[in-house]
N, CA, C and O atoms as a MOPAC input file, in Angstrom:
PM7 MOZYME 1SCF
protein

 N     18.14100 1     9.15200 1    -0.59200 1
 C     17.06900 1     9.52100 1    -1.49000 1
 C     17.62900 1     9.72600 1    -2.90300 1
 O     17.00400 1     9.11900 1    -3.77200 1
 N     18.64000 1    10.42700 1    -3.30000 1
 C     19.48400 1    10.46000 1    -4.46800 1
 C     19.46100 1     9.04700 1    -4.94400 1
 O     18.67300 1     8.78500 1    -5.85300 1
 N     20.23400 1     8.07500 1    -4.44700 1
 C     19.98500 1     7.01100 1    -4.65900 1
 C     18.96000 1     6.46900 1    -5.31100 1
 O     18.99000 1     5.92400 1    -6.41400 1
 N     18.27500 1     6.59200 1    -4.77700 1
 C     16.83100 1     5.95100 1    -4.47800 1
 C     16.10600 1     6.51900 1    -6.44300 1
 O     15.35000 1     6.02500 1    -7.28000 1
 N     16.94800 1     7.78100 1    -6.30600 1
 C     16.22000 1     8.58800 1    -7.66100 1
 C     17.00500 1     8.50200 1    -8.59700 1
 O     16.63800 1     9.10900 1    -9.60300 1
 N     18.06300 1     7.92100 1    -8.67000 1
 C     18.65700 1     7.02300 1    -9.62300 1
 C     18.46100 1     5.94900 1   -10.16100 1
 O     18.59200 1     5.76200 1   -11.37100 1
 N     18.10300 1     5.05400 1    -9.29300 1
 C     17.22900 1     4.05800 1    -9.31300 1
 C     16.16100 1     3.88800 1    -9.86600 1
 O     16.01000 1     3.04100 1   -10.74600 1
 N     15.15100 1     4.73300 1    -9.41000 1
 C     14.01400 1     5.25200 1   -10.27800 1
 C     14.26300 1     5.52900 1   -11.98300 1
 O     13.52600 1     5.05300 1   -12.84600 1
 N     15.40700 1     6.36100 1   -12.24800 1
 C     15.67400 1     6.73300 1   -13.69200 1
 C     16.46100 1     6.01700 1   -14.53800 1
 O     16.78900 1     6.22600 1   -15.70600 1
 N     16.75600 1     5.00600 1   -13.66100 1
 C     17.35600 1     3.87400 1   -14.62700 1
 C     16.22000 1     2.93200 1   -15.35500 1
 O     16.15900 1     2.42300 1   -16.47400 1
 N     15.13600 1     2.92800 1   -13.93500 1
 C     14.17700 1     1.91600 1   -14.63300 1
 C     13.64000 1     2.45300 1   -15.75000 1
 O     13.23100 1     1.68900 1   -16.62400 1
 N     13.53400 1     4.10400 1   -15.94200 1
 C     12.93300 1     4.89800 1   -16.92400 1
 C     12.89800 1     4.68500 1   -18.26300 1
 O     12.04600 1     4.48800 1   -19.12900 1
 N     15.09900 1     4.86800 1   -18.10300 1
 C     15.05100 1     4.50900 1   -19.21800 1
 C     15.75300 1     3.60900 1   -20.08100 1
 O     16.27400 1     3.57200 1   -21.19600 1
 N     15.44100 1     2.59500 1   -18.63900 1
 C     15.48900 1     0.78900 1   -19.89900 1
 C     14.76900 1     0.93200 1   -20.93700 1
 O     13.62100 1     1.37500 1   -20.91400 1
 N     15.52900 1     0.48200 1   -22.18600 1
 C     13.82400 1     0.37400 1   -23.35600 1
 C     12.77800 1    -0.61500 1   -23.29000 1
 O     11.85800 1    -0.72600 1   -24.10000 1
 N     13.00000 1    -1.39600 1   -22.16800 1
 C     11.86500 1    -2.76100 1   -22.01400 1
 C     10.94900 1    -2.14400 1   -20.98100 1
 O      9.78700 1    -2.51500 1   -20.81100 1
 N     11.71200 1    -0.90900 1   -20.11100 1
 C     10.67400 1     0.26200 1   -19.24400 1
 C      8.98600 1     0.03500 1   -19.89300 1
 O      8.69000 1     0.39700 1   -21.03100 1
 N      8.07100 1    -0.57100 1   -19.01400 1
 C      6.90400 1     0.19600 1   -19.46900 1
 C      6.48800 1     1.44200 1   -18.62800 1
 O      5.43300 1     2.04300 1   -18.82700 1
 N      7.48000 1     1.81200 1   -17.59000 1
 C      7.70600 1     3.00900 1   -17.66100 1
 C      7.88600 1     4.39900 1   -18.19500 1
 O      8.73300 1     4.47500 1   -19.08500 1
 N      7.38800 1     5.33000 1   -17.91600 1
 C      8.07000 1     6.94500 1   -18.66000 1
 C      7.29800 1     8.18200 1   -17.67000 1
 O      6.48300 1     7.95400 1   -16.77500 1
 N      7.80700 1     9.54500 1   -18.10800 1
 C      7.67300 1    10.25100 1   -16.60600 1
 C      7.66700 1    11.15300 1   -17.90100 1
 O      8.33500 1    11.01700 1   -18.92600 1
 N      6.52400 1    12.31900 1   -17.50100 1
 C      6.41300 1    13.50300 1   -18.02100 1
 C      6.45300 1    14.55600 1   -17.07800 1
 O      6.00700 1    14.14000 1   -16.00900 1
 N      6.71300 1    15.45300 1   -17.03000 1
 C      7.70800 1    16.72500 1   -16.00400 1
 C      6.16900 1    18.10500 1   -16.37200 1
 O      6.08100 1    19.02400 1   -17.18700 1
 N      5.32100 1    17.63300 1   -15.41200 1
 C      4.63200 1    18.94000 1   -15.57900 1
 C      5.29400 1    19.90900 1   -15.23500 1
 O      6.03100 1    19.71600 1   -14.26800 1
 N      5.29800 1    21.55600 1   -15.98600 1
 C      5.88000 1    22.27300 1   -16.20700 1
 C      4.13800 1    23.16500 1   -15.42900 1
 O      3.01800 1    22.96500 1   -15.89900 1
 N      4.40500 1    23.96600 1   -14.37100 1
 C      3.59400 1    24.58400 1   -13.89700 1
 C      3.33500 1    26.15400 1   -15.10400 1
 O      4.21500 1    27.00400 1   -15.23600 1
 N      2.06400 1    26.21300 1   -15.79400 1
 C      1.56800 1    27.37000 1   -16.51100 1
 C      0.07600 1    27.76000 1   -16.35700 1
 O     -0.74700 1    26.87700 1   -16.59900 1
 N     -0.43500 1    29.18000 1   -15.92000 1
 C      0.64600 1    29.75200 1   -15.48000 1
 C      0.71100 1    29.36800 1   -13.84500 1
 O      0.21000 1    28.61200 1   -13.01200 1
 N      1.89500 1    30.66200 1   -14.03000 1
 C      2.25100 1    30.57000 1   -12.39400 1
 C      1.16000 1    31.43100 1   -11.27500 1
 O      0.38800 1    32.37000 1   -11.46800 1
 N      1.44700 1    30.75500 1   -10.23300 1
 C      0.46000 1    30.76300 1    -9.05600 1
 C      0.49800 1    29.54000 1    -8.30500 1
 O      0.90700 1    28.41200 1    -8.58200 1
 N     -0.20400 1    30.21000 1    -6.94800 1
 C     -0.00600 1    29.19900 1    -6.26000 1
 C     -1.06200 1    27.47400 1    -6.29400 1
 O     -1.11900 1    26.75500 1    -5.29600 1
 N     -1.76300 1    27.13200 1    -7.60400 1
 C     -2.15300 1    26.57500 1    -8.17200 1
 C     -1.93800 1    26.09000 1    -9.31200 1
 O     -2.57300 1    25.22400 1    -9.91500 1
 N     -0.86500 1    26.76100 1    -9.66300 1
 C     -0.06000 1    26.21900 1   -11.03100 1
 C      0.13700 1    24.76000 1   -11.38800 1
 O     -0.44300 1    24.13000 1   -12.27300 1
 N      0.79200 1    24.46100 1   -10.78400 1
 C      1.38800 1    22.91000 1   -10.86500 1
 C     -0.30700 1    21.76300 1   -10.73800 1
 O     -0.39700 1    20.62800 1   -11.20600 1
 N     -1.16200 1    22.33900 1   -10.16400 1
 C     -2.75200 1    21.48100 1   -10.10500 1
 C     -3.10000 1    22.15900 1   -11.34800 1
 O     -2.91800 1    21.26200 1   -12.17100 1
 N     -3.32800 1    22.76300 1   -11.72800 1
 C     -3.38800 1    23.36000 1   -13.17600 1
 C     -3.03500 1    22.80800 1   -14.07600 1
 O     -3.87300 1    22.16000 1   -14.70400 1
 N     -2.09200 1    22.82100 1   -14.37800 1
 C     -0.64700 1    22.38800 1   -15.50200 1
 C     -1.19300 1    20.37700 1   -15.69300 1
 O     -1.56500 1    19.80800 1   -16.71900 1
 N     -1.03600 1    19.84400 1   -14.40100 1
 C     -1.80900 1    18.77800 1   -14.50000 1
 C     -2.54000 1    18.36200 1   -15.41500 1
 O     -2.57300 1    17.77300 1   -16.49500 1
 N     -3.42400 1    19.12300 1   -14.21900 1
 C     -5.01500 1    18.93500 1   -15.22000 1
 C     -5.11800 1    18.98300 1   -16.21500 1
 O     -5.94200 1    18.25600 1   -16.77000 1
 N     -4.17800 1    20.03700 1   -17.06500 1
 C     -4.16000 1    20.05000 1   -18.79500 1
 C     -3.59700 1    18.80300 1   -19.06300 1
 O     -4.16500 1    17.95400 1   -19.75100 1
 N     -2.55200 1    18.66700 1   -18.56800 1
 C     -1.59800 1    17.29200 1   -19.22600 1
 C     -2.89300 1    16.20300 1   -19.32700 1
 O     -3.21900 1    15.72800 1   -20.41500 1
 N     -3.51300 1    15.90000 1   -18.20900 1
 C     -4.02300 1    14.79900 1   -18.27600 1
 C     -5.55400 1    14.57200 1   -18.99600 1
 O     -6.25400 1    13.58400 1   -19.22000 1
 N     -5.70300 1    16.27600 1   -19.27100 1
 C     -7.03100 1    16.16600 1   -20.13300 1
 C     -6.40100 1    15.67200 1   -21.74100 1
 O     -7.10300 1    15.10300 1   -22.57800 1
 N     -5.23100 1    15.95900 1   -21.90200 1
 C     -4.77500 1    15.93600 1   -23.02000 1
 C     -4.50700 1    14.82700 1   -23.92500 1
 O     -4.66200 1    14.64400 1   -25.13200 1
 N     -3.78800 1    13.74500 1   -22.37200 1
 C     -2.66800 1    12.88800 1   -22.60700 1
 C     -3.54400 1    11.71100 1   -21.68200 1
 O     -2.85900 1    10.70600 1   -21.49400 1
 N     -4.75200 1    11.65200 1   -21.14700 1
 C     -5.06500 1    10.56700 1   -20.21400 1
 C     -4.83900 1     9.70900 1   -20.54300 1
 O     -4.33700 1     8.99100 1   -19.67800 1
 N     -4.97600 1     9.12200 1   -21.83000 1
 C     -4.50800 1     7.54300 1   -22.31800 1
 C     -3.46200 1     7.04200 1   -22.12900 1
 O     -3.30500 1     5.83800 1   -21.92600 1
 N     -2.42000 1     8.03400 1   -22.17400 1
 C     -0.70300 1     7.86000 1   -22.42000 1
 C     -0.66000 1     7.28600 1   -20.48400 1
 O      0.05200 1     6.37200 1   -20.06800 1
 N     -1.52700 1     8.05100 1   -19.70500 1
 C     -0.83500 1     8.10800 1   -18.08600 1
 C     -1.38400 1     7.20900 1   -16.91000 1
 O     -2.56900 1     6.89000 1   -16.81500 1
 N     -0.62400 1     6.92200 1   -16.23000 1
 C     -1.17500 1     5.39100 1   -15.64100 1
 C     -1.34600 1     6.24200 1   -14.01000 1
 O     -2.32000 1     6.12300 1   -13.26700 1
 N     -0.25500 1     6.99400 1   -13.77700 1
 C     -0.29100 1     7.12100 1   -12.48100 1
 C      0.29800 1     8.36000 1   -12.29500 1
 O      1.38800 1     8.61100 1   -12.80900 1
 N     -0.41100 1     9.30600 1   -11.49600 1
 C     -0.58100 1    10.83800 1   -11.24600 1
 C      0.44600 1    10.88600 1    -9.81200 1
 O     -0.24200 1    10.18700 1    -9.06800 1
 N      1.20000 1    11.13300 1    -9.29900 1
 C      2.02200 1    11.40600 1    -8.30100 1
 C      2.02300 1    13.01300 1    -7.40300 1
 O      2.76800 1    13.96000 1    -7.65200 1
 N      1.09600 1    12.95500 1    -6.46600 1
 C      1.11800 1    14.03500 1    -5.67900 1
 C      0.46100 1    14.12600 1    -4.82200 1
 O     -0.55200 1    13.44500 1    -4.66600 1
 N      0.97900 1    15.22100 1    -3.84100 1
 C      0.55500 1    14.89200 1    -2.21300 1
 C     -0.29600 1    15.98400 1    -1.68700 1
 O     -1.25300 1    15.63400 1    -0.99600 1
 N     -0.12100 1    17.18600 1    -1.88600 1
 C     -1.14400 1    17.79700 1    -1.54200 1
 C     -2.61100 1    17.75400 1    -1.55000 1
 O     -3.09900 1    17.98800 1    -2.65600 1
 N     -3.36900 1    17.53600 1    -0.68200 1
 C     -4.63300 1    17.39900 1    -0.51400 1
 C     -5.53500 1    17.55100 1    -1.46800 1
 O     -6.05200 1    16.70000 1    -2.19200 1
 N     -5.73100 1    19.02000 1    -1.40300 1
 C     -6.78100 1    19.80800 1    -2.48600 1
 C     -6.64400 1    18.96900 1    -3.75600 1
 O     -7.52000 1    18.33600 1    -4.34700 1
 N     -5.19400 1    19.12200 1    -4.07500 1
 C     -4.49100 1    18.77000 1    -5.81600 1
 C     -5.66400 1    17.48400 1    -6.09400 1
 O     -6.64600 1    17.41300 1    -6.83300 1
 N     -4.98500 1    16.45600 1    -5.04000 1
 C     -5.24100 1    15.11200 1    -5.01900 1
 C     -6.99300 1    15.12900 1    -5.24200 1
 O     -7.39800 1    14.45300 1    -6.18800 1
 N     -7.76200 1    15.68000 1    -4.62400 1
 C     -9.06100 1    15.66500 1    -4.66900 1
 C     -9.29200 1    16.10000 1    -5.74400 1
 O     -9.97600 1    15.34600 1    -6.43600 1
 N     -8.89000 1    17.39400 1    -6.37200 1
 C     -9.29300 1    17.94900 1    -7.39800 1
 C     -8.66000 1    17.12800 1    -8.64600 1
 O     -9.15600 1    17.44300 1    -9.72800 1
 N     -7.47000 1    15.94800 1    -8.69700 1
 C     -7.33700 1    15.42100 1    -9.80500 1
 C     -8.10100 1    13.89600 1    -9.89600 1
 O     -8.52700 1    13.29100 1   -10.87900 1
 N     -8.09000 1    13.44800 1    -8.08900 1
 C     -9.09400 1    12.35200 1    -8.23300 1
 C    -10.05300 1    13.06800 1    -9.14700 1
 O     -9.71900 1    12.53000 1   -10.20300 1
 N    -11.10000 1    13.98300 1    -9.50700 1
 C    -12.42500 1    14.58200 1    -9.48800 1
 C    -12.00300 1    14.61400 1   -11.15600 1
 O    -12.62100 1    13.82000 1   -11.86500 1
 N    -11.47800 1    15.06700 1   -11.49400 1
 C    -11.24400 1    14.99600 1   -13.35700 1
 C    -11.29900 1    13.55100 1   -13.78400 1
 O    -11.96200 1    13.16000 1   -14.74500 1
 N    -10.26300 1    12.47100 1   -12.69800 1
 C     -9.70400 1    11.13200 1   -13.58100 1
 C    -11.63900 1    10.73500 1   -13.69100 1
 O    -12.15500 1    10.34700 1   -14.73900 1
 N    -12.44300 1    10.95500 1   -12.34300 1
 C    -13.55300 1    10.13200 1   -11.96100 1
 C    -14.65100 1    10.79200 1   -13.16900 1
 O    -15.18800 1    10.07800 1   -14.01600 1
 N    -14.81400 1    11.94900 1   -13.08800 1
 C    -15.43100 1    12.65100 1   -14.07400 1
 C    -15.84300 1    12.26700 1   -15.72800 1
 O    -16.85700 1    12.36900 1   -16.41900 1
 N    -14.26400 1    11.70700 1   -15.94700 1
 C    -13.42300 1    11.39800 1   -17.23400 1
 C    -13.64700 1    10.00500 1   -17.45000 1
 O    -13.65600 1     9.65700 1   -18.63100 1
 N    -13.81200 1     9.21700 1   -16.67000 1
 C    -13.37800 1     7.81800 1   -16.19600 1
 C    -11.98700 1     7.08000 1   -16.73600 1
 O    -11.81300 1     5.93000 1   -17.13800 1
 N    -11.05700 1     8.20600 1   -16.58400 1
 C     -9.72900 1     7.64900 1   -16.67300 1
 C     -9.56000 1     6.19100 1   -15.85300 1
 O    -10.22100 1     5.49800 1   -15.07900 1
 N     -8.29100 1     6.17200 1   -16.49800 1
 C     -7.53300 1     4.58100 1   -15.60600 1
 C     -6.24600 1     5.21800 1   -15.48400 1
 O     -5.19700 1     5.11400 1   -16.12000 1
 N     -6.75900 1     6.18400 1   -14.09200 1
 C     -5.32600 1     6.80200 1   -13.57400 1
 C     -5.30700 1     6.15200 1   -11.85900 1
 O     -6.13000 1     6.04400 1   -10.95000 1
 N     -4.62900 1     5.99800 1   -11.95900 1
 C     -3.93900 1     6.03200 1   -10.28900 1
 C     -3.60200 1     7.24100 1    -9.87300 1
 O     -3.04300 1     7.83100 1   -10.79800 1
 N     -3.71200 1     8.18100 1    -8.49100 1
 C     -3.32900 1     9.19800 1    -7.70400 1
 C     -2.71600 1     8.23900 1    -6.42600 1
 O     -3.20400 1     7.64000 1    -5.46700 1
 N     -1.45900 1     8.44000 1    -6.95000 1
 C     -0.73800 1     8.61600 1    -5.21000 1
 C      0.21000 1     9.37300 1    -5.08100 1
 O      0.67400 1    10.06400 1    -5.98800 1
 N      0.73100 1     9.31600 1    -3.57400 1
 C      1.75000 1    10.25500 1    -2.84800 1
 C      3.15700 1     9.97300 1    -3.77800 1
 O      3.21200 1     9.11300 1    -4.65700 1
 N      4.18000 1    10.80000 1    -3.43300 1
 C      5.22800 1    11.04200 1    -4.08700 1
 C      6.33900 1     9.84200 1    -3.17600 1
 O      7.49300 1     9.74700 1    -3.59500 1
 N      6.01600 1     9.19000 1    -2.25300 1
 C      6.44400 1     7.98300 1    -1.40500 1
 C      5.99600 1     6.81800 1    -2.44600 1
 O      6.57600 1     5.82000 1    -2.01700 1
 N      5.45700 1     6.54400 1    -3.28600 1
 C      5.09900 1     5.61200 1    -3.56200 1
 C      5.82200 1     4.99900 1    -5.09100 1
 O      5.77900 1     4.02700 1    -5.84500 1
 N      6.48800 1     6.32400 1    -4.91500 1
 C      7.64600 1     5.30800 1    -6.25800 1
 C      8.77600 1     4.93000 1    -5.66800 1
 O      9.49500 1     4.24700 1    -6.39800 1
 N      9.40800 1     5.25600 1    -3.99300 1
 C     10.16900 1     4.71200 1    -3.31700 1
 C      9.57200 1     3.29300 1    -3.33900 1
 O     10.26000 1     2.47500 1    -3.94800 1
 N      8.35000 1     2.80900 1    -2.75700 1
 C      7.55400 1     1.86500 1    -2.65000 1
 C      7.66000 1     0.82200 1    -3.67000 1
 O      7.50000 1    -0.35600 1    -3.35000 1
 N      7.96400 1     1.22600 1    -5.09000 1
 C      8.28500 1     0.37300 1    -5.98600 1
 C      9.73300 1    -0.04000 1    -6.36200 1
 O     10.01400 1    -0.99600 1    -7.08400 1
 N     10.76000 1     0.95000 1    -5.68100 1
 C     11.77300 1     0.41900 1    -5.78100 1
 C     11.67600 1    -0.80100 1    -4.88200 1
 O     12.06500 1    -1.90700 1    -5.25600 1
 N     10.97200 1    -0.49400 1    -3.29400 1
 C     11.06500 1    -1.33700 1    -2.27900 1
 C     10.98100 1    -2.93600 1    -3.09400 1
 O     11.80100 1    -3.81600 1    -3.35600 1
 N      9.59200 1    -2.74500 1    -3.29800 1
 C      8.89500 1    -3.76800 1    -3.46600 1
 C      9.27200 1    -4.71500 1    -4.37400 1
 O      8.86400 1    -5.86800 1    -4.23000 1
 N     10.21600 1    -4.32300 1    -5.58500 1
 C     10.70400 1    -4.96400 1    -6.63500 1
 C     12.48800 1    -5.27800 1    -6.17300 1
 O     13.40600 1    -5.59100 1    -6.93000 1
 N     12.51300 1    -5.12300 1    -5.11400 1
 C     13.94500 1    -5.44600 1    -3.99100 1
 C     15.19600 1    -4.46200 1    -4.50500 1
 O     16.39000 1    -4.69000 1    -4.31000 1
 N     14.63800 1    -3.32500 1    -5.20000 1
 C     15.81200 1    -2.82800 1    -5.82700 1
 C     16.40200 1    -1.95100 1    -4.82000 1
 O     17.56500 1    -1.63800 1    -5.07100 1
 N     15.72600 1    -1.30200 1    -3.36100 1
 C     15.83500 1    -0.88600 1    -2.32700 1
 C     15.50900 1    -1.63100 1    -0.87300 1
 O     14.38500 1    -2.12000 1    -0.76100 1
 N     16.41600 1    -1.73900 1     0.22500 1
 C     16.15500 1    -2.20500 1     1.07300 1
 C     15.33400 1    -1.52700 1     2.15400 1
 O     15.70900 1    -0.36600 1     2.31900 1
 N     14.22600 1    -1.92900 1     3.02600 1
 C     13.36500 1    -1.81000 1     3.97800 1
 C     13.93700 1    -0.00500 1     4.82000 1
 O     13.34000 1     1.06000 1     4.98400 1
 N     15.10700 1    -0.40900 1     5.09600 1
 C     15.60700 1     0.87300 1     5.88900 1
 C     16.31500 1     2.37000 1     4.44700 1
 O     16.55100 1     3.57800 1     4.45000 1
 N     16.36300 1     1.30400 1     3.55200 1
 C     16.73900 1     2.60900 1     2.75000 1
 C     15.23000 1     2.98700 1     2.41300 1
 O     15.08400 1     4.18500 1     2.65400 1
 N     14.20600 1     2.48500 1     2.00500 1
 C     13.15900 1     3.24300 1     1.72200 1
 C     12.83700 1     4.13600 1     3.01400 1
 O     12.65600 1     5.33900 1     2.82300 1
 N     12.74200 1     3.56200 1     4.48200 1
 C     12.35100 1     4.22200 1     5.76100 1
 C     13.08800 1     5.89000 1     5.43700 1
 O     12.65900 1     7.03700 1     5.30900 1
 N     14.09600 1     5.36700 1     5.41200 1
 C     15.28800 1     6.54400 1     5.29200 1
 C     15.40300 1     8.14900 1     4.57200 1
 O     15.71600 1     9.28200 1     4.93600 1
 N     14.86300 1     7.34300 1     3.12100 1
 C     14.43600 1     8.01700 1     1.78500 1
 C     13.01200 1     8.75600 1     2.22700 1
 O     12.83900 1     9.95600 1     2.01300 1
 N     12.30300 1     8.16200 1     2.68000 1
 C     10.69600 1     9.08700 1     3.05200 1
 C     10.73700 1     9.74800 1     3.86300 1
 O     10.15800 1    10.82400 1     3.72100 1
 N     11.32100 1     9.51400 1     4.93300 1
 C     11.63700 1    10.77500 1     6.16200 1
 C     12.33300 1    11.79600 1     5.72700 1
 O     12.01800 1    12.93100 1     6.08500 1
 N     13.33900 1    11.59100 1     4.92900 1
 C     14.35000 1    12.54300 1     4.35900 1
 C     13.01400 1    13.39300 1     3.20400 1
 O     13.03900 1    14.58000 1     2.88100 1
 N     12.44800 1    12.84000 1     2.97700 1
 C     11.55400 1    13.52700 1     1.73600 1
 C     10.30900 1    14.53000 1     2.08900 1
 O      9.80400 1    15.46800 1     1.47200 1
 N     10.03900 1    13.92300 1     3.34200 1
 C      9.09700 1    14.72300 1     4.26600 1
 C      9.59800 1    15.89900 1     4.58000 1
 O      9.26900 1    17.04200 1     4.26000 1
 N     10.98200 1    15.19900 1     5.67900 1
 C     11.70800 1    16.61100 1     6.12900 1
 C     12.18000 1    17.78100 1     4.97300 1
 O     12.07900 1    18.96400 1     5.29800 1
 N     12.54200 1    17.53200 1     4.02400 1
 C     13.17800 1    18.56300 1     2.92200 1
 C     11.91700 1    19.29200 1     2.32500 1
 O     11.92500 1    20.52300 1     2.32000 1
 N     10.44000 1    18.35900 1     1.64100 1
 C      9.63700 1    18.93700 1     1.47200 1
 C      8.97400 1    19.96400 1     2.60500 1
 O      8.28100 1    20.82400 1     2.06200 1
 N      9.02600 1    20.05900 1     3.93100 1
 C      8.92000 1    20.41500 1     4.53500 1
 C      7.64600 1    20.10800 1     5.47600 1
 O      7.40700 1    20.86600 1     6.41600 1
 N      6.97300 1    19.18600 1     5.25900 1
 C      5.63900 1    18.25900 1     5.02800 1
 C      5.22500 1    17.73700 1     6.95000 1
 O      5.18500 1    16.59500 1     7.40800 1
 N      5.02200 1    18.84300 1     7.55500 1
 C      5.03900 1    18.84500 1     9.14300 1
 C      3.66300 1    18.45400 1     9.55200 1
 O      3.70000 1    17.61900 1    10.45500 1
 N      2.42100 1    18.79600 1     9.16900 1
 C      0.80000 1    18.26000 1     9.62700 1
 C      0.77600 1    16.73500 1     8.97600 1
 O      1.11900 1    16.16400 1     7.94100 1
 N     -0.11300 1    16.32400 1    10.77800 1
 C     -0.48000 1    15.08400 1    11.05000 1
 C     -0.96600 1    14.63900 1    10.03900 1
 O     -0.60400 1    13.46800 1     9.92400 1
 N     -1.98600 1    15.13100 1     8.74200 1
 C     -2.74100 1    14.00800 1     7.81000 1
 C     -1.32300 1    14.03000 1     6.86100 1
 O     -1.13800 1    12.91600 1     6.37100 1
 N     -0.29400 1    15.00500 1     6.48800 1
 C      0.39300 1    15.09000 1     5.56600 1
 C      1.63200 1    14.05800 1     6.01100 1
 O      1.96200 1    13.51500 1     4.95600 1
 N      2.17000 1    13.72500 1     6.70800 1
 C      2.75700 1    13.10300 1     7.23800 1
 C      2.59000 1    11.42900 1     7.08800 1
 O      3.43800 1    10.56200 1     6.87800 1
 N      0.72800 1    11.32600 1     7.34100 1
 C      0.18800 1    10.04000 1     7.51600 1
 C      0.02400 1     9.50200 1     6.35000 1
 O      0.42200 1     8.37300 1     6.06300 1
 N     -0.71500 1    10.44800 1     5.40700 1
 C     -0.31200 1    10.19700 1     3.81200 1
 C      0.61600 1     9.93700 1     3.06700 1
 O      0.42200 1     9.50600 1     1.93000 1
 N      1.72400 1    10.13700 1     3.53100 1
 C      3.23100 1     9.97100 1     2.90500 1
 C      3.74700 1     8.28600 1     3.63200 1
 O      4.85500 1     7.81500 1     3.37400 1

């Protein structure tokens, strides 16, 4: 998975990247922070953001519900799915992505059947 997130930050920051990654900073704190913090970024910045990365349920519903609201041109997916682009662009092989998502599950700690199926 290290790997894998190296990989990721190289593509970042090629300058031909149409890539770039902004680091929501959860404010304030609570256990809703980080869906919070979001939501500002992307009321702020929707133009700048192509694709929203996160797995929790609620989050996901509640940021689908702003982009749809808004009629952004955001994408919401799971945090597996920038492994998915290493896959897919061959910069990772089939078993290193397998590898990388199980490992990402297990560490996140990510044990229920829909959370699992989503990833």
């Amino acid at each position: 998975m290290k790997q894998g997130s190296y990989c990721v930050l190289e593509q970042l920051d090629e300058d031909s990247s149409p890539w770039s990654c902004v680091t929501v900073v959860p404010r304030p704190h609570g256990p809703d922070a980080g869906e919070q913090s979001l939501e500002q970024e992307l009321t702020e910045h929707a133009s700048s953001d192509q694709i929203v990365t996160i797995l929790d349920s609620a989050s996901t519903r509640s940021i689908r519900r702003l982009i749809d609201d808004n009629a952004y041109d955001i994408d919401v997916v799971g945090p597996p799915y920038l492994l998915y682009i290493l896959l897919d662009n061959d910069l990772i092989s089939k078993p290193e992505f397998c590898e990388a998502t199980v490992e990402m599950i297990q560490t996140e700690g990510w044990t229920g059947y829909e959370v699992v199926k989503n990833a």
